[in-house]
Amino acid sequence: MPSKTKSSNRQAKQETGKQLPLTSGQHIISSLLVLSYGYITVLTPNLMTLDSSGPKWLSLSILNLLAWFYILFQGSSGPKWAWPFRFFEAKAGIIYGALMLFMLLSFTQAINVVESLMTFAKLFTTFSAAWITSLLLIRNPKALTPLVLGMTALLLFDSLSVLKAGLEYGQGKIKSISSIKAGYSNKNILAAALFIKLPFTLWLLTFTRSWKKYLAIFVLILALLAVLIMSARAFYLGIIFLSLLYLIFLAVRYRQTKENTYLKQGLIYGLSLTLAFALFTTLRTLHYPETQTRHNEGFASQLTTVQEEAQSGNARLTFWGYSLNMIQENPILGVGLGNWKIHILEDENKTDPQFKYMLKAHNDFLEMTSETGIAGGLIYLSLFIIVFGAFVKIALRFMPRQANAFYFLSGLGIFAYSVDAFFNFPNDRPEIQSLFVLFIALHIAASYQSKRSQSSEKLSRQSSQPKGGLLKASAISLIILIGAGSSVMLALNFQSLRVQRTIRDELKAPEKSFDSEDLIAEFPRIPNLSAVSEPINVLIAKTLIKEKKYKAVLKLLRGNNHNPYDSRHDFYLSVAYSNLDKLDSAQLYAEKAYKLKPLYYTYTKHYANVMEKKKGIEGAIARLDSFLDDDRDKVNAWRYRAALYNRMGEFKSAVATMDTALKYAPKDPKLIELKREYVTNYYAPKYAQAIKQYNQENYEKAIKYFEESEAGYKRAGGFQSLPEFLKLWARSHLNLGHNEKSRSLFLRIIENDSTNFYALMNLGNIAFHHDKDYEKATSYFKKCLSAENPDYWLSYKNLGTLYLIQKEKDKAIKYYEKALAYGNSKTVYKNLYLLWKEKGNREKMKHYQALINGLKTP
């Protein structure tokens, strides 16, 4: 009979969901599973994807499915459907569940439902992970210590990696602090991961003794130093607030207990922080390169830049403003989960002339509110308030040690996470979501443990009453089914990211090895936006355009717009229609693209090309004028406008356009060159023929065209407008031996530009070689030394030769040796050898003889 009763009790426990005590094996497995949630997103490799977060999300979702199987079937002969719902016995569990519901409701407002589904798959994966981990910790509270030690070990590894990279930065092996990733996706994720894991070391410092406490101190110093090295200003602020929070907690505890332990812990933390700052200052001052970058500045200077950027209208603040406007316009259910990045383009297109979009609000609280509505945003915020509030509660009053330890870590952890959530977008970063999962799970486990200790008898009675077993089984089955669906979507996302990586690598490769139409078959239907939120069909269309497969572009894009605010869809349609000579359609889509992104000059240029084909050059000029009314300093638009006038033969208008353009970019070399071309076309059209004949060495014909162009040269503004005119004309005469005519033309150049090296050198050569007027030649060559852009070698050499001819040998030596500072020749070496020979200086003779022997060219 007793055996039968015992069997009945076991059966009742299995039916009602009451768990049997853990075996040692189950303790190890559950502890490893909890730790896996902290490690899996860090250890998952890129696997040849464009965005490494893709495989990380997938691995996390697969871990969820395996963990559900373990939770439901471990420790008994059949599933326990009731006990997983202990997750919802905590307020945080109910709030988290409500948040998922509001995410689903927001789908009704989404422009791109597929993107909503993809985002939901990621956030549901996080939700499931938090649910599972909380159950593991409820079942096995002793898993907390292995978890903390494991995460501390990870923090130690990351910190040492950053310190090593910081030293390499000082040695010049790493170009920038921004290049430090230490295995994470980018610098910002690494900085966040370092900062958000600090509470694990604080837990060890506060709740353990002996070697664990010493480990905590060592890791704490290195971790704080690593955060400082990363120069992430958000986490500089975070260090200040986290330190204050921890020290206040210790002060409250000391006041409650009068135990010196808390004073010692505060002192240890203060010394650790001071030492980390001292090490950072030493590293930065003595080891960093002397380059003026923000990352090389000290702690205080970095914080000053935060204030300066806020006052100057930082881009992040601009997008927070856009988000607030979005919330005001869509207060009930928001714009749809994952659709912030789509709606923001409506505003961003109007101000950004490029495609470097801010794909995230850089504030998860604002982004969640804008996507799910005010109620959804408040629910999300309340999740943080509840978790942090529990920490405040245990700080103000004692609770059982186990709940106290859990609440401490979850509260400080969620606070650290909230710093990242306020300035960045950890919801989209699986490495940081793993930490969020742990902090939520720790809170829910603590809440359950606290309730059980307060009313164990009541909970025991409730657990012995089997209620809704079938309903709960169905609910858990649905959750697992949704998780499996999420895994499928994340697997498709992983596949898409691999194809996107292939495209990026192939586009950079010198030779193309794939056909764009093959990509259509390789891309899964989900997702329909790329890693940078470019519609996938637009990404494919870009490669089809390069292959001139315009009909394929139309087939791909027509009636299939995944982001109505992404102007590239309409632009590629217009390009395809234009190349197929369907100009009405080309104009329609060119106008749509232009209106969506009016500051992007490429669209205006294309629109003008279409108008030129359809209505002639006047239509293209009208389109450019409309663009230039709003963007006067766009040099390329002015150049295109002038080119159109030039093609029409309206040279005066082309010159006038260049004059206007030069008001906005007076030193632009291309504008200056084009203006000369248009001035020539208008005032001296035969000047181009003169240049052509000159280049062909037909100097007689060139001189004829120069003479015929002289009147136009003067009307064009003379030397200031066409500075090469007199030079080429004079040189043509000089090449034919017309020394007097060339001299008069070079003198005209000097009248306009007294420091013109080319004219001074040629005047000196004429005086030297033709007139034998050595005094005048010497005067010109000396003027060459102070001319604009002088050739010192030639000037000093000529002066040396002049003085040699005039038998002023000391001066000849002086100028020859000055010439050798800028060039060399065998003639100069020989002359110096002979000059020093006359003086009997054998050392100099030997020197120049060696130079003569070593010089192969004359």
PDB file of N, CA, C and O in Angstrom, residues 162-189:
ATOM      1  N   VAL A 162      40.927  43.825 -25.625  1.00  0.00           N
ATOM      2  CA  VAL A 162      40.917  45.267 -25.853  1.00  0.00           C
ATOM      3  C   VAL A 162      42.244  45.892 -25.431  1.00  0.00           C
ATOM      4  O   VAL A 162      42.793  46.758 -26.127  1.00  0.00           O
ATOM      5  N   LEU A 163      42.783  45.450 -24.290  1.00  0.00           N
ATOM      6  CA  LEU A 163      44.062  45.984 -23.819  1.00  0.00           C
ATOM      7  C   LEU A 163      45.167  45.676 -24.830  1.00  0.00           C
ATOM      8  O   LEU A 163      45.990  46.546 -25.152  1.00  0.00           O
ATOM      9  N   LYS A 164      45.189  44.470 -25.349  1.00  0.00           N
ATOM     10  CA  LYS A 164      46.177  44.088 -26.368  1.00  0.00           C
ATOM     11  C   LYS A 164      46.033  44.975 -27.604  1.00  0.00           C
ATOM     12  O   LYS A 164      47.025  45.483 -28.147  1.00  0.00           O
ATOM     13  N   ALA A 165      44.782  45.186 -28.040  1.00  0.00           N
ATOM     14  CA  ALA A 165      44.541  46.030 -29.215  1.00  0.00           C
ATOM     15  C   ALA A 165      44.927  47.478 -28.943  1.00  0.00           C
ATOM     16  O   ALA A 165      45.438  48.171 -29.823  1.00  0.00           O
ATOM     17  N   GLY A 166      44.692  47.949 -27.710  1.00  0.00           N
ATOM     18  CA  GLY A 166      45.069  49.310 -27.350  1.00  0.00           C
ATOM     19  C   GLY A 166      46.571  49.510 -27.430  1.00  0.00           C
ATOM     20  O   GLY A 166      47.056  50.551 -27.897  1.00  0.00           O
ATOM     21  N   LEU A 167      47.332  48.515 -26.978  1.00  0.00           N
ATOM     22  CA  LEU A 167      48.788  48.582 -27.090  1.00  0.00           C
ATOM     23  C   LEU A 167      49.223  48.555 -28.551  1.00  0.00           C
ATOM     24  O   LEU A 167      50.151  49.271 -28.953  1.00  0.00           O
ATOM     25  N   GLU A 168      48.544  47.751 -29.366  1.00  0.00           N
ATOM     26  CA  GLU A 168      48.864  47.700 -30.795  1.00  0.00           C
ATOM     27  C   GLU A 168      48.520  49.019 -31.486  1.00  0.00           C
ATOM     28  O   GLU A 168      49.215  49.441 -32.420  1.00  0.00           O
ATOM     29  N   TYR A 169      47.475  49.675 -31.015  1.00  0.00           N
ATOM     30  CA  TYR A 169      47.127  50.995 -31.563  1.00  0.00           C
ATOM     31  C   TYR A 169      48.264  51.984 -31.295  1.00  0.00           C
ATOM     32  O   TYR A 169      48.633  52.771 -32.173  1.00  0.00           O
ATOM     33  N   GLY A 170      48.814  51.930 -30.095  1.00  0.00           N
ATOM     34  CA  GLY A 170      49.928  52.803 -29.768  1.00  0.00           C
ATOM     35  C   GLY A 170      51.163  52.509 -30.607  1.00  0.00           C
ATOM     36  O   GLY A 170      51.959  53.405 -30.894  1.00  0.00           O
ATOM     37  N   GLN A 171      51.324  51.252 -31.045  1.00  0.00           N
ATOM     38  CA  GLN A 171      52.468  50.855 -31.862  1.00  0.00           C
ATOM     39  C   GLN A 171      52.241  51.097 -33.355  1.00  0.00           C
ATOM     40  O   GLN A 171      53.134  50.873 -34.163  1.00  0.00           O
ATOM     41  N   GLY A 172      51.027  51.551 -33.693  1.00  0.00           N
ATOM     42  CA  GLY A 172      50.727  51.806 -35.094  1.00  0.00           C
ATOM     43  C   GLY A 172      50.256  50.599 -35.866  1.00  0.00           C
ATOM     44  O   GLY A 172      50.033  50.672 -37.083  1.00  0.00           O
ATOM     45  N   LYS A 173      50.077  49.462 -35.188  1.00  0.00           N
ATOM     46  CA  LYS A 173      49.605  48.258 -35.878  1.00  0.00           C
ATOM     47  C   LYS A 173      48.119  48.326 -36.171  1.00  0.00           C
ATOM     48  O   LYS A 173      47.619  47.638 -37.063  1.00  0.00           O
ATOM     49  N   ILE A 174      47.389  49.116 -35.393  1.00  0.00           N
ATOM     50  CA  ILE A 174      45.962  49.348 -35.610  1.00  0.00           C
ATOM     51  C   ILE A 174      45.775  50.834 -35.889  1.00  0.00           C
ATOM     52  O   ILE A 174      46.290  51.678 -35.149  1.00  0.00           O
ATOM     53  N   LYS A 175      45.079  51.162 -36.953  1.00  0.00           N
ATOM     54  CA  LYS A 175      44.977  52.554 -37.385  1.00  0.00           C
ATOM     55  C   LYS A 175      44.091  53.398 -36.488  1.00  0.00           C
ATOM     56  O   LYS A 175      44.315  54.584 -36.316  1.00  0.00           O
ATOM     57  N   SER A 176      43.061  52.779 -35.928  1.00  0.00           N
ATOM     58  CA  SER A 176      42.091  53.557 -35.158  1.00  0.00           C
ATOM     59  C   SER A 176      41.486  52.716 -34.051  1.00  0.00           C
ATOM     60  O   SER A 176      41.388  51.485 -34.176  1.00  0.00           O
ATOM     61  N   ILE A 177      41.060  53.388 -32.975  1.00  0.00           N
ATOM     62  CA  ILE A 177      40.326  52.705 -31.903  1.00  0.00           C
ATOM     63  C   ILE A 177      39.057  52.077 -32.466  1.00  0.00           C
ATOM     64  O   ILE A 177      38.605  51.024 -31.998  1.00  0.00           O
ATOM     65  N   SER A 178      38.473  52.702 -33.469  1.00  0.00           N
ATOM     66  CA  SER A 178      37.243  52.185 -34.081  1.00  0.00           C
ATOM     67  C   SER A 178      37.447  50.817 -34.715  1.00  0.00           C
ATOM     68  O   SER A 178      36.479  50.108 -34.984  1.00  0.00           O
ATOM     69  N   SER A 179      38.701  50.447 -34.974  1.00  0.00           N
ATOM     70  CA  SER A 179      38.983  49.156 -35.602  1.00  0.00           C
ATOM     71  C   SER A 179      38.999  48.007 -34.594  1.00  0.00           C
ATOM     72  O   SER A 179      39.056  46.844 -34.985  1.00  0.00           O
ATOM     73  N   ILE A 180      38.965  48.327 -33.303  1.00  0.00           N
ATOM     74  CA  ILE A 180      39.014  47.284 -32.268  1.00  0.00           C
ATOM     75  C   ILE A 180      37.646  46.614 -32.153  1.00  0.00           C
ATOM     76  O   ILE A 180      36.652  47.281 -31.870  1.00  0.00           O
ATOM     77  N   LYS A 181      37.581  45.318 -32.382  1.00  0.00           N
ATOM     78  CA  LYS A 181      36.321  44.579 -32.312  1.00  0.00           C
ATOM     79  C   LYS A 181      36.380  43.387 -31.351  1.00  0.00           C
ATOM     80  O   LYS A 181      35.364  42.989 -30.797  1.00  0.00           O
ATOM     81  N   ALA A 182      37.558  42.784 -31.206  1.00  0.00           N
ATOM     82  CA  ALA A 182      37.767  41.659 -30.282  1.00  0.00           C
ATOM     83  C   ALA A 182      36.746  40.539 -30.484  1.00  0.00           C
ATOM     84  O   ALA A 182      36.244  39.964 -29.522  1.00  0.00           O
ATOM     85  N   GLY A 183      36.423  40.241 -31.730  1.00  0.00           N
ATOM     86  CA  GLY A 183      35.511  39.136 -32.007  1.00  0.00           C
ATOM     87  C   GLY A 183      34.053  39.527 -32.110  1.00  0.00           C
ATOM     88  O   GLY A 183      33.219  38.721 -32.519  1.00  0.00           O
ATOM     89  N   TYR A 184      33.708  40.775 -31.740  1.00  0.00           N
ATOM     90  CA  TYR A 184      32.325  41.233 -31.862  1.00  0.00           C
ATOM     91  C   TYR A 184      32.114  41.862 -33.237  1.00  0.00           C
ATOM     92  O   TYR A 184      33.065  42.049 -34.003  1.00  0.00           O
ATOM     93  N   SER A 185      30.869  42.204 -33.541  1.00  0.00           N
ATOM     94  CA  SER A 185      30.564  42.714 -34.875  1.00  0.00           C
ATOM     95  C   SER A 185      31.215  44.053 -35.149  1.00  0.00           C
ATOM     96  O   SER A 185      31.657  44.322 -36.261  1.00  0.00           O
ATOM     97  N   ASN A 186      31.256  44.923 -34.149  1.00  0.00           N
ATOM     98  CA  ASN A 186      31.891  46.220 -34.337  1.00  0.00           C
ATOM     99  C   ASN A 186      32.287  46.802 -32.977  1.00  0.00           C
ATOM    100  O   ASN A 186      32.017  46.218 -31.926  1.00  0.00           O
ATOM    101  N   LYS A 187      32.924  47.955 -33.017  1.00  0.00           N
ATOM    102  CA  LYS A 187      33.447  48.610 -31.816  1.00  0.00           C
ATOM    103  C   LYS A 187      32.340  48.896 -30.801  1.00  0.00           C
ATOM    104  O   LYS A 187      32.509  48.700 -29.597  1.00  0.00           O
ATOM    105  N   ASN A 188      31.202  49.403 -31.277  1.00  0.00           N
ATOM    106  CA  ASN A 188      30.133  49.801 -30.363  1.00  0.00           C
ATOM    107  C   ASN A 188      29.544  48.612 -29.613  1.00  0.00           C
ATOM    108  O   ASN A 188      29.215  48.717 -28.423  1.00  0.00           O
ATOM    109  N   ILE A 189      29.396  47.483 -30.312  1.00  0.00           N
ATOM    110  CA  ILE A 189      28.863  46.286 -29.650  1.00  0.00           C
ATOM    111  C   ILE A 189      29.860  45.787 -28.598  1.00  0.00           C
ATOM    112  O   ILE A 189      29.470  45.380 -27.495  1.00  0.00           O
TER     113      ILE A 189
END
